[in-house]
């Protein structure tokens, strides 16, 4: 009996010790869980703080943008294209720009080089320097260009008429050359030049096969460098004959696109008369 009671006491003591041990661990487990929850809580607090700061910065930026002068606002191309209330942007205003000091000491106005020149714009002598001369098979260069255009010394004429066609072996351009040499007065024809996209050898071969009543000056622009600058080749895919008249102030006074060869002589005479009468 004594031993049995003693065994029961020992068993009870063991269970009590085990219970105390488990009770001692519970706070630790609860503490470990609280630490995890606290970490998550801290992370959420940091995120909310950063989000609030970002909202404040965006609000301040928008308020500053609204107060800024309209002319100083900048809108990205992506925002312009994706915004449901897209604002219509006006095309850049064409300006004559600042004078350029050329190799021969003369000043020429420089426009926006990324835009093709049109009526009212100022032509540039150096654009003509790369044209290949039929007689020499070489680029005109500064001296040759100055002797060709009328708005820089030696001021060789009152105007220049330019027929240009970006198509190789253009039938329209060649037919116009025949009409001009037959119909124009020598005083006008002397101020007319032709810019084509053919190699010099091809143009010389065509002239040798063609009976032109009067010689006419021709230049090659195979890379369309000059034609791109003077609206003879444009982004809308137009590939046709054009006629341009530039006066002795360097201003482009007339520009005819998609010219009918049968009307080329009439257009040139009317344009020259108009420029001379101004």
PDB file of C-alpha atoms in Angstrom:
ATOM      1  CA  UNK A   1       0.000   0.000   0.000  1.00  0.00           C
ATOM      2  CA  UNK A   2       2.789   2.364   0.933  1.00  0.00           C
ATOM      3  CA  UNK A   3       4.640   1.649  -2.258  1.00  0.00           C
ATOM      4  CA  UNK A   4       1.491   2.078  -4.325  1.00  0.00           C
ATOM      5  CA  UNK A   5       0.779   5.470  -2.774  1.00  0.00           C
ATOM      6  CA  UNK A   6       4.356   6.482  -3.304  1.00  0.00           C
ATOM      7  CA  UNK A   7       4.147   5.488  -6.957  1.00  0.00           C
ATOM      8  CA  UNK A   8       0.995   7.532  -7.414  1.00  0.00           C
ATOM      9  CA  UNK A   9       2.644  10.561  -5.855  1.00  0.00           C
ATOM     10  CA  UNK A  10       5.639  10.170  -8.158  1.00  0.00           C
ATOM     11  CA  UNK A  11       3.375   9.867 -11.200  1.00  0.00           C
ATOM     12  CA  UNK A  12       1.419  12.962 -10.111  1.00  0.00           C
ATOM     13  CA  UNK A  13       4.634  14.887  -9.562  1.00  0.00           C
ATOM     14  CA  UNK A  14       5.833  13.877 -13.005  1.00  0.00           C
ATOM     15  CA  UNK A  15       2.601  15.041 -14.609  1.00  0.00           C
ATOM     16  CA  UNK A  16       2.675  18.312 -12.697  1.00  0.00           C
ATOM     17  CA  UNK A  17       6.237  18.903 -13.805  1.00  0.00           C
ATOM     18  CA  UNK A  18       5.270  18.146 -17.402  1.00  0.00           C
ATOM     19  CA  UNK A  19       2.316  20.511 -17.159  1.00  0.00           C
ATOM     20  CA  UNK A  20       4.503  23.269 -15.730  1.00  0.00           C
ATOM     21  CA  UNK A  21       7.007  22.675 -18.512  1.00  0.00           C
ATOM     22  CA  UNK A  22       4.299  22.968 -21.142  1.00  0.00           C
ATOM     23  CA  UNK A  23       2.915  26.079 -19.516  1.00  0.00           C
ATOM     24  CA  UNK A  24       6.399  27.562 -19.547  1.00  0.00           C
ATOM     25  CA  UNK A  25       6.737  26.939 -23.272  1.00  0.00           C
ATOM     26  CA  UNK A  26       3.399  28.456 -24.192  1.00  0.00           C
ATOM     27  CA  UNK A  27       4.491  32.047 -23.533  1.00  0.00           C
ATOM     28  CA  UNK A  28       7.567  31.457 -25.687  1.00  0.00           C
ATOM     29  CA  UNK A  29       5.471  30.077 -28.553  1.00  0.00           C
ATOM     30  CA  UNK A  30       3.073  32.958 -28.169  1.00  0.00           C
ATOM     31  CA  UNK A  31       6.013  35.360 -28.079  1.00  0.00           C
ATOM     32  CA  UNK A  32       7.479  33.826 -31.274  1.00  0.00           C
ATOM     33  CA  UNK A  33       4.128  34.242 -33.026  1.00  0.00           C
ATOM     34  CA  UNK A  34       3.880  37.816 -31.797  1.00  0.00           C
ATOM     35  CA  UNK A  35       7.325  38.557 -33.238  1.00  0.00           C
ATOM     36  CA  UNK A  36       6.218  37.323 -36.677  1.00  0.00           C
ATOM     37  CA  UNK A  37       3.051  39.356 -36.515  1.00  0.00           C
ATOM     38  CA  UNK A  38       5.032  42.375 -35.404  1.00  0.00           C
ATOM     39  CA  UNK A  39       7.404  42.003 -38.353  1.00  0.00           C
ATOM     40  CA  UNK A  40       4.501  41.882 -40.775  1.00  0.00           C
ATOM     41  CA  UNK A  41       2.914  44.821 -39.046  1.00  0.00           C
ATOM     42  CA  UNK A  42       6.151  46.811 -39.353  1.00  0.00           C
ATOM     43  CA  UNK A  43       6.453  45.943 -43.038  1.00  0.00           C
ATOM     44  CA  UNK A  44       2.891  47.092 -43.680  1.00  0.00           C
ATOM     45  CA  UNK A  45       3.569  50.312 -41.816  1.00  0.00           C
ATOM     46  CA  UNK A  46       6.681  51.001 -43.903  1.00  0.00           C
ATOM     47  CA  UNK A  47       4.744  50.311 -47.129  1.00  0.00           C
ATOM     48  CA  UNK A  48       1.921  52.635 -46.104  1.00  0.00           C
ATOM     49  CA  UNK A  49       4.446  55.332 -45.249  1.00  0.00           C
ATOM     50  CA  UNK A  50       6.200  55.042 -48.618  1.00  0.00           C
ATOM     51  CA  UNK A  51       2.859  55.032 -50.428  1.00  0.00           C
ATOM     52  CA  UNK A  52       1.760  58.154 -48.586  1.00  0.00           C
ATOM     53  CA  UNK A  53       5.051  59.908 -49.434  1.00  0.00           C
ATOM     54  CA  UNK A  54       4.653  58.964 -53.100  1.00  0.00           C
ATOM     55  CA  UNK A  55       1.131  60.381 -53.168  1.00  0.00           C
ATOM     56  CA  UNK A  56       2.325  63.613 -51.609  1.00  0.00           C
ATOM     57  CA  UNK A  57       5.159  63.933 -54.145  1.00  0.00           C
ATOM     58  CA  UNK A  58       2.799  63.306 -57.063  1.00  0.00           C
ATOM     59  CA  UNK A  59       0.334  65.872 -55.757  1.00  0.00           C
ATOM     60  CA  UNK A  60       3.087  68.468 -55.322  1.00  0.00           C
ATOM     61  CA  UNK A  61       4.429  67.752 -58.817  1.00  0.00           C
ATOM     62  CA  UNK A  62       0.982  68.087 -60.384  1.00  0.00           C
ATOM     63  CA  UNK A  63       0.326  71.342 -58.543  1.00  0.00           C
ATOM     64  CA  UNK A  64       3.667  72.751 -59.741  1.00  0.00           C
ATOM     65  CA  UNK A  65       2.919  71.626 -63.308  1.00  0.00           C
ATOM     66  CA  UNK A  66      -0.476  73.339 -63.212  1.00  0.00           C
ATOM     67  CA  UNK A  67       1.064  76.576 -61.961  1.00  0.00           C
ATOM     68  CA  UNK A  68       3.856  76.501 -64.570  1.00  0.00           C
ATOM     69  CA  UNK A  69       3.433  78.577 -67.791  1.00  0.00           C
ATOM     70  CA  UNK A  70       1.793  76.546 -70.517  1.00  0.00           C
ATOM     71  CA  UNK A  71       4.622  77.140 -72.951  1.00  0.00           C
ATOM     72  CA  UNK A  72       7.065  75.467 -70.562  1.00  0.00           C
ATOM     73  CA  UNK A  73       5.072  72.286 -70.050  1.00  0.00           C
ATOM     74  CA  UNK A  74       6.401  69.159 -71.641  1.00  0.00           C
ATOM     75  CA  UNK A  75       4.281  66.176 -72.514  1.00  0.00           C
ATOM     76  CA  UNK A  76       5.902  62.907 -73.459  1.00  0.00           C
ATOM     77  CA  UNK A  77       5.083  61.346 -76.797  1.00  0.00           C
ATOM     78  CA  UNK A  78       3.781  58.252 -75.005  1.00  0.00           C
ATOM     79  CA  UNK A  79       1.390  60.263 -72.877  1.00  0.00           C
ATOM     80  CA  UNK A  80       0.221  62.173 -75.945  1.00  0.00           C
ATOM     81  CA  UNK A  81      -0.535  58.955 -77.816  1.00  0.00           C
ATOM     82  CA  UNK A  82      -2.267  57.095 -74.970  1.00  0.00           C
ATOM     83  CA  UNK A  83      -4.233  59.863 -73.266  1.00  0.00           C
ATOM     84  CA  UNK A  84      -7.994  59.668 -73.967  1.00  0.00           C
ATOM     85  CA  UNK A  85      -8.105  63.472 -74.034  1.00  0.00           C
ATOM     86  CA  UNK A  86      -5.139  63.847 -76.364  1.00  0.00           C
ATOM     87  CA  UNK A  87      -4.256  67.443 -77.052  1.00  0.00           C
ATOM     88  CA  UNK A  88      -3.707  68.386 -80.659  1.00  0.00           C
ATOM     89  CA  UNK A  89      -0.099  69.499 -81.076  1.00  0.00           C
ATOM     90  CA  UNK A  90       0.586  72.140 -83.671  1.00  0.00           C
ATOM     91  CA  UNK A  91       3.433  71.427 -86.122  1.00  0.00           C
ATOM     92  CA  UNK A  92       6.709  73.199 -85.344  1.00  0.00           C
ATOM     93  CA  UNK A  93       6.837  76.720 -86.665  1.00  0.00           C
ATOM     94  CA  UNK A  94       9.273  77.080 -89.523  1.00  0.00           C
ATOM     95  CA  UNK A  95      11.838  79.772 -88.853  1.00  0.00           C
ATOM     96  CA  UNK A  96      14.665  81.196 -90.856  1.00  0.00           C
ATOM     97  CA  UNK A  97      17.053  80.740 -87.925  1.00  0.00           C
ATOM     98  CA  UNK A  98      20.394  82.354 -87.292  1.00  0.00           C
ATOM     99  CA  UNK A  99      22.862  83.491 -89.932  1.00  0.00           C
ATOM    100  CA  UNK A 100      25.522  80.946 -90.843  1.00  0.00           C
ATOM    101  CA  UNK A 101      29.062  82.117 -91.575  1.00  0.00           C
ATOM    102  CA  UNK A 102      30.025  80.283 -94.754  1.00  0.00           C
ATOM    103  CA  UNK A 103      33.479  79.494 -96.091  1.00  0.00           C
ATOM    104  CA  UNK A 104      33.531  82.563 -98.305  1.00  0.00           C
ATOM    105  CA  UNK A 105      32.660  84.890 -95.425  1.00  0.00           C
ATOM    106  CA  UNK A 106      29.023  85.439 -96.398  1.00  0.00           C
ATOM    107  CA  UNK A 107      26.100  85.013 -94.030  1.00  0.00           C
ATOM    108  CA  UNK A 108      23.262  82.667 -94.897  1.00  0.00           C
ATOM    109  CA  UNK A 109      20.144  82.090 -92.821  1.00  0.00           C
ATOM    110  CA  UNK A 110      19.758  78.572 -91.502  1.00  0.00           C
ATOM    111  CA  UNK A 111      16.301  77.082 -91.028  1.00  0.00           C
ATOM    112  CA  UNK A 112      15.181  73.861 -89.387  1.00  0.00           C
ATOM    113  CA  UNK A 113      17.356  71.305 -91.165  1.00  0.00           C
ATOM    114  CA  UNK A 114      14.955  68.463 -90.354  1.00  0.00           C
ATOM    115  CA  UNK A 115      12.092  70.018 -92.365  1.00  0.00           C
ATOM    116  CA  UNK A 116      11.972  70.262 -96.162  1.00  0.00           C
ATOM    117  CA  UNK A 117      11.978  73.834 -97.425  1.00  0.00           C
ATOM    118  CA  UNK A 118       8.810  75.274 -98.913  1.00  0.00           C
ATOM    119  CA  UNK A 119       7.495  78.517-100.372  1.00  0.00           C
ATOM    120  CA  UNK A 120       8.565  81.455 -98.214  1.00  0.00           C
ATOM    121  CA  UNK A 121      11.594  79.698 -96.749  1.00  0.00           C
ATOM    122  CA  UNK A 122      15.183  80.753 -97.351  1.00  0.00           C
ATOM    123  CA  UNK A 123      17.323  78.583 -99.608  1.00  0.00           C
ATOM    124  CA  UNK A 124      20.870  77.709 -98.583  1.00  0.00           C
ATOM    125  CA  UNK A 125      23.822  77.902-100.894  1.00  0.00           C
ATOM    126  CA  UNK A 126      25.654  75.002 -99.263  1.00  0.00           C
ATOM    127  CA  UNK A 127      22.783  72.648-100.173  1.00  0.00           C
ATOM    128  CA  UNK A 128      23.855  73.060-103.809  1.00  0.00           C
ATOM    129  CA  UNK A 129      27.500  72.200-103.164  1.00  0.00           C
ATOM    130  CA  UNK A 130      26.869  68.430-103.325  1.00  0.00           C
ATOM    131  CA  UNK A 131      25.182  68.522-106.751  1.00  0.00           C
ATOM    132  CA  UNK A 132      27.273  66.709-109.349  1.00  0.00           C
ATOM    133  CA  UNK A 133      28.073  68.899-112.330  1.00  0.00           C
ATOM    134  CA  UNK A 134      27.469  67.283-115.719  1.00  0.00           C
ATOM    135  CA  UNK A 135      30.516  68.908-117.315  1.00  0.00           C
ATOM    136  CA  UNK A 136      33.062  67.990-114.638  1.00  0.00           C
ATOM    137  CA  UNK A 137      31.421  64.903-113.060  1.00  0.00           C
ATOM    138  CA  UNK A 138      32.342  66.425-109.685  1.00  0.00           C
ATOM    139  CA  UNK A 139      30.427  68.184-106.908  1.00  0.00           C
ATOM    140  CA  UNK A 140      29.968  71.911-107.396  1.00  0.00           C
ATOM    141  CA  UNK A 141      31.627  72.789-104.095  1.00  0.00           C
ATOM    142  CA  UNK A 142      31.445  76.260-102.491  1.00  0.00           C
ATOM    143  CA  UNK A 143      32.742  78.195-105.504  1.00  0.00           C
ATOM    144  CA  UNK A 144      30.612  76.361-108.048  1.00  0.00           C
ATOM    145  CA  UNK A 145      27.501  76.743-105.890  1.00  0.00           C
ATOM    146  CA  UNK A 146      28.145  80.483-105.466  1.00  0.00           C
ATOM    147  CA  UNK A 147      28.405  80.862-109.230  1.00  0.00           C
ATOM    148  CA  UNK A 148      25.107  79.013-109.655  1.00  0.00           C
ATOM    149  CA  UNK A 149      22.711  80.545-107.102  1.00  0.00           C
ATOM    150  CA  UNK A 150      21.645  84.225-107.343  1.00  0.00           C
ATOM    151  CA  UNK A 151      21.556  85.232-103.643  1.00  0.00           C
ATOM    152  CA  UNK A 152      25.299  85.197-102.861  1.00  0.00           C
ATOM    153  CA  UNK A 153      28.221  86.920-104.592  1.00  0.00           C
ATOM    154  CA  UNK A 154      28.795  87.270-107.494  1.00  0.00           C
ATOM    155  CA  UNK A 155      24.940  87.623-107.769  1.00  0.00           C
ATOM    156  CA  UNK A 156      24.795  86.123-111.230  1.00  0.00           C
ATOM    157  CA  UNK A 157      21.050  86.617-111.858  1.00  0.00           C
ATOM    158  CA  UNK A 158      17.711  87.726-110.427  1.00  0.00           C
ATOM    159  CA  UNK A 159      16.316  84.226-109.960  1.00  0.00           C
ATOM    160  CA  UNK A 160      16.905  80.537-110.590  1.00  0.00           C
ATOM    161  CA  UNK A 161      14.371  77.977-111.845  1.00  0.00           C
ATOM    162  CA  UNK A 162      14.919  74.354-110.800  1.00  0.00           C
ATOM    163  CA  UNK A 163      13.236  71.298-112.306  1.00  0.00           C
ATOM    164  CA  UNK A 164      13.692  68.206-110.121  1.00  0.00           C
ATOM    165  CA  UNK A 165      12.512  64.620-110.341  1.00  0.00           C
ATOM    166  CA  UNK A 166      13.606  61.816-107.953  1.00  0.00           C
ATOM    167  CA  UNK A 167      12.784  59.075-110.474  1.00  0.00           C
ATOM    168  CA  UNK A 168      15.659  57.640-112.478  1.00  0.00           C
ATOM    169  CA  UNK A 169      15.409  58.078-116.249  1.00  0.00           C
ATOM    170  CA  UNK A 170      12.243  60.102-115.701  1.00  0.00           C
ATOM    171  CA  UNK A 171      10.242  60.481-118.890  1.00  0.00           C
ATOM    172  CA  UNK A 172       8.427  63.509-117.472  1.00  0.00           C
ATOM    173  CA  UNK A 173      11.673  65.305-116.711  1.00  0.00           C
ATOM    174  CA  UNK A 174      13.201  64.563-120.084  1.00  0.00           C
ATOM    175  CA  UNK A 175      10.047  65.609-121.940  1.00  0.00           C
ATOM    176  CA  UNK A 176       9.953  68.849-119.934  1.00  0.00           C
ATOM    177  CA  UNK A 177      13.565  69.531-120.906  1.00  0.00           C
ATOM    178  CA  UNK A 178      12.592  69.236-124.564  1.00  0.00           C
ATOM    179  CA  UNK A 179       9.653  71.598-124.126  1.00  0.00           C
ATOM    180  CA  UNK A 180      11.681  74.180-122.196  1.00  0.00           C
ATOM    181  CA  UNK A 181      14.548  74.262-124.667  1.00  0.00           C
ATOM    182  CA  UNK A 182      12.035  74.749-127.490  1.00  0.00           C
ATOM    183  CA  UNK A 183       9.691  77.291-125.898  1.00  0.00           C
ATOM    184  CA  UNK A 184      11.621  79.476-123.481  1.00  0.00           C
ATOM    185  CA  UNK A 185      13.526  82.612-124.361  1.00  0.00           C
ATOM    186  CA  UNK A 186      17.310  82.294-123.972  1.00  0.00           C
ATOM    187  CA  UNK A 187      17.317  84.886-121.175  1.00  0.00           C
ATOM    188  CA  UNK A 188      14.966  82.681-119.147  1.00  0.00           C
ATOM    189  CA  UNK A 189      16.487  79.352-120.157  1.00  0.00           C
ATOM    190  CA  UNK A 190      19.898  80.567-118.938  1.00  0.00           C
ATOM    191  CA  UNK A 191      18.462  80.668-115.407  1.00  0.00           C
ATOM    192  CA  UNK A 192      16.940  77.154-115.572  1.00  0.00           C
ATOM    193  CA  UNK A 193      18.674  74.052-114.216  1.00  0.00           C
ATOM    194  CA  UNK A 194      17.614  70.411-114.019  1.00  0.00           C
ATOM    195  CA  UNK A 195      18.315  68.150-111.041  1.00  0.00           C
ATOM    196  CA  UNK A 196      17.837  64.442-111.705  1.00  0.00           C
ATOM    197  CA  UNK A 197      18.581  61.152-109.935  1.00  0.00           C
ATOM    198  CA  UNK A 198      20.594  59.602-112.758  1.00  0.00           C
ATOM    199  CA  UNK A 199      24.358  59.061-112.836  1.00  0.00           C
ATOM    200  CA  UNK A 200      26.238  61.593-114.914  1.00  0.00           C
ATOM    201  CA  UNK A 201      27.121  58.935-117.476  1.00  0.00           C
ATOM    202  CA  UNK A 202      23.449  58.070-118.011  1.00  0.00           C
ATOM    203  CA  UNK A 203      22.485  61.740-118.441  1.00  0.00           C
ATOM    204  CA  UNK A 204      25.280  62.344-120.940  1.00  0.00           C
ATOM    205  CA  UNK A 205      24.170  59.280-122.877  1.00  0.00           C
ATOM    206  CA  UNK A 206      20.598  60.563-123.002  1.00  0.00           C
ATOM    207  CA  UNK A 207      21.696  64.017-124.188  1.00  0.00           C
ATOM    208  CA  UNK A 208      23.756  62.454-126.949  1.00  0.00           C
ATOM    209  CA  UNK A 209      20.655  60.590-128.141  1.00  0.00           C
ATOM    210  CA  UNK A 210      18.343  63.591-127.851  1.00  0.00           C
ATOM    211  CA  UNK A 211      18.223  66.599-130.107  1.00  0.00           C
ATOM    212  CA  UNK A 212      17.896  69.528-127.713  1.00  0.00           C
ATOM    213  CA  UNK A 213      17.638  72.810-129.572  1.00  0.00           C
ATOM    214  CA  UNK A 214      19.400  74.673-126.777  1.00  0.00           C
ATOM    215  CA  UNK A 215      21.702  73.290-124.077  1.00  0.00           C
ATOM    216  CA  UNK A 216      20.311  73.294-120.545  1.00  0.00           C
ATOM    217  CA  UNK A 217      22.358  72.888-117.356  1.00  0.00           C
ATOM    218  CA  UNK A 218      21.867  69.552-115.613  1.00  0.00           C
ATOM    219  CA  UNK A 219      23.055  68.215-112.251  1.00  0.00           C
ATOM    220  CA  UNK A 220      22.914  64.809-110.602  1.00  0.00           C
ATOM    221  CA  UNK A 221      21.494  64.173-107.131  1.00  0.00           C
ATOM    222  CA  UNK A 222      21.542  60.371-106.926  1.00  0.00           C
ATOM    223  CA  UNK A 223      21.168  60.250-103.141  1.00  0.00           C
ATOM    224  CA  UNK A 224      18.258  62.746-103.246  1.00  0.00           C
ATOM    225  CA  UNK A 225      20.127  64.896-100.727  1.00  0.00           C
ATOM    226  CA  UNK A 226      19.149  68.162-102.371  1.00  0.00           C
ATOM    227  CA  UNK A 227      15.665  66.905-103.341  1.00  0.00           C
ATOM    228  CA  UNK A 228      14.804  65.876 -99.789  1.00  0.00           C
ATOM    229  CA  UNK A 229      15.764  69.326 -98.529  1.00  0.00           C
ATOM    230  CA  UNK A 230      13.662  71.115-101.138  1.00  0.00           C
ATOM    231  CA  UNK A 231      10.407  69.108-101.034  1.00  0.00           C
ATOM    232  CA  UNK A 232      11.076  67.186-104.247  1.00  0.00           C
ATOM    233  CA  UNK A 233      11.035  63.966-102.193  1.00  0.00           C
ATOM    234  CA  UNK A 234       8.573  63.933 -99.310  1.00  0.00           C
ATOM    235  CA  UNK A 235       7.311  61.427 -96.739  1.00  0.00           C
ATOM    236  CA  UNK A 236       3.838  61.038 -98.295  1.00  0.00           C
ATOM    237  CA  UNK A 237       5.328  58.985-101.102  1.00  0.00           C
ATOM    238  CA  UNK A 238       5.103  61.597-103.846  1.00  0.00           C
ATOM    239  CA  UNK A 239       7.570  60.845-106.631  1.00  0.00           C
ATOM    240  CA  UNK A 240       6.959  63.294-109.421  1.00  0.00           C
ATOM    241  CA  UNK A 241       8.333  66.254-111.318  1.00  0.00           C
ATOM    242  CA  UNK A 242       8.459  69.553-109.430  1.00  0.00           C
ATOM    243  CA  UNK A 243       9.447  73.112-110.355  1.00  0.00           C
ATOM    244  CA  UNK A 244      10.847  75.645-107.899  1.00  0.00           C
ATOM    245  CA  UNK A 245      11.704  79.326-108.369  1.00  0.00           C
ATOM    246  CA  UNK A 246      14.132  81.066-105.984  1.00  0.00           C
ATOM    247  CA  UNK A 247      14.735  84.829-106.206  1.00  0.00           C
ATOM    248  CA  UNK A 248      17.953  86.769-105.601  1.00  0.00           C
ATOM    249  CA  UNK A 249      17.115  87.271-101.922  1.00  0.00           C
ATOM    250  CA  UNK A 250      17.230  83.511-101.443  1.00  0.00           C
ATOM    251  CA  UNK A 251      13.496  83.193-100.820  1.00  0.00           C
ATOM    252  CA  UNK A 252      11.606  80.329-102.421  1.00  0.00           C
ATOM    253  CA  UNK A 253       8.900  82.187-104.323  1.00  0.00           C
ATOM    254  CA  UNK A 254       7.167  79.424-106.271  1.00  0.00           C
ATOM    255  CA  UNK A 255       6.942  75.655-105.963  1.00  0.00           C
ATOM    256  CA  UNK A 256       4.854  73.432-108.232  1.00  0.00           C
ATOM    257  CA  UNK A 257       4.403  69.735-107.454  1.00  0.00           C
ATOM    258  CA  UNK A 258       3.382  66.868-109.749  1.00  0.00           C
ATOM    259  CA  UNK A 259       3.919  68.961-112.856  1.00  0.00           C
ATOM    260  CA  UNK A 260       2.484  67.934-116.207  1.00  0.00           C
ATOM    261  CA  UNK A 261       5.386  68.143-118.729  1.00  0.00           C
ATOM    262  CA  UNK A 262       3.126  69.766-121.316  1.00  0.00           C
ATOM    263  CA  UNK A 263       2.526  72.666-118.904  1.00  0.00           C
ATOM    264  CA  UNK A 264       6.108  73.059-117.694  1.00  0.00           C
ATOM    265  CA  UNK A 265       7.001  75.920-120.055  1.00  0.00           C
ATOM    266  CA  UNK A 266       3.868  77.868-119.182  1.00  0.00           C
ATOM    267  CA  UNK A 267       4.407  77.432-115.440  1.00  0.00           C
ATOM    268  CA  UNK A 268       8.003  78.621-115.681  1.00  0.00           C
ATOM    269  CA  UNK A 269       7.141  81.713-117.732  1.00  0.00           C
ATOM    270  CA  UNK A 270       4.266  82.684-115.407  1.00  0.00           C
ATOM    271  CA  UNK A 271       6.389  82.141-112.297  1.00  0.00           C
ATOM    272  CA  UNK A 272       9.290  84.162-113.661  1.00  0.00           C
ATOM    273  CA  UNK A 273       6.947  87.001-114.678  1.00  0.00           C
ATOM    274  CA  UNK A 274       5.394  86.974-111.209  1.00  0.00           C
ATOM    275  CA  UNK A 275       8.764  87.121-109.458  1.00  0.00           C
ATOM    276  CA  UNK A 276      10.062  89.836-111.763  1.00  0.00           C
ATOM    277  CA  UNK A 277       6.932  91.933-111.156  1.00  0.00           C
ATOM    278  CA  UNK A 278       7.227  91.844-107.362  1.00  0.00           C
TER     279      UNK A 278
END
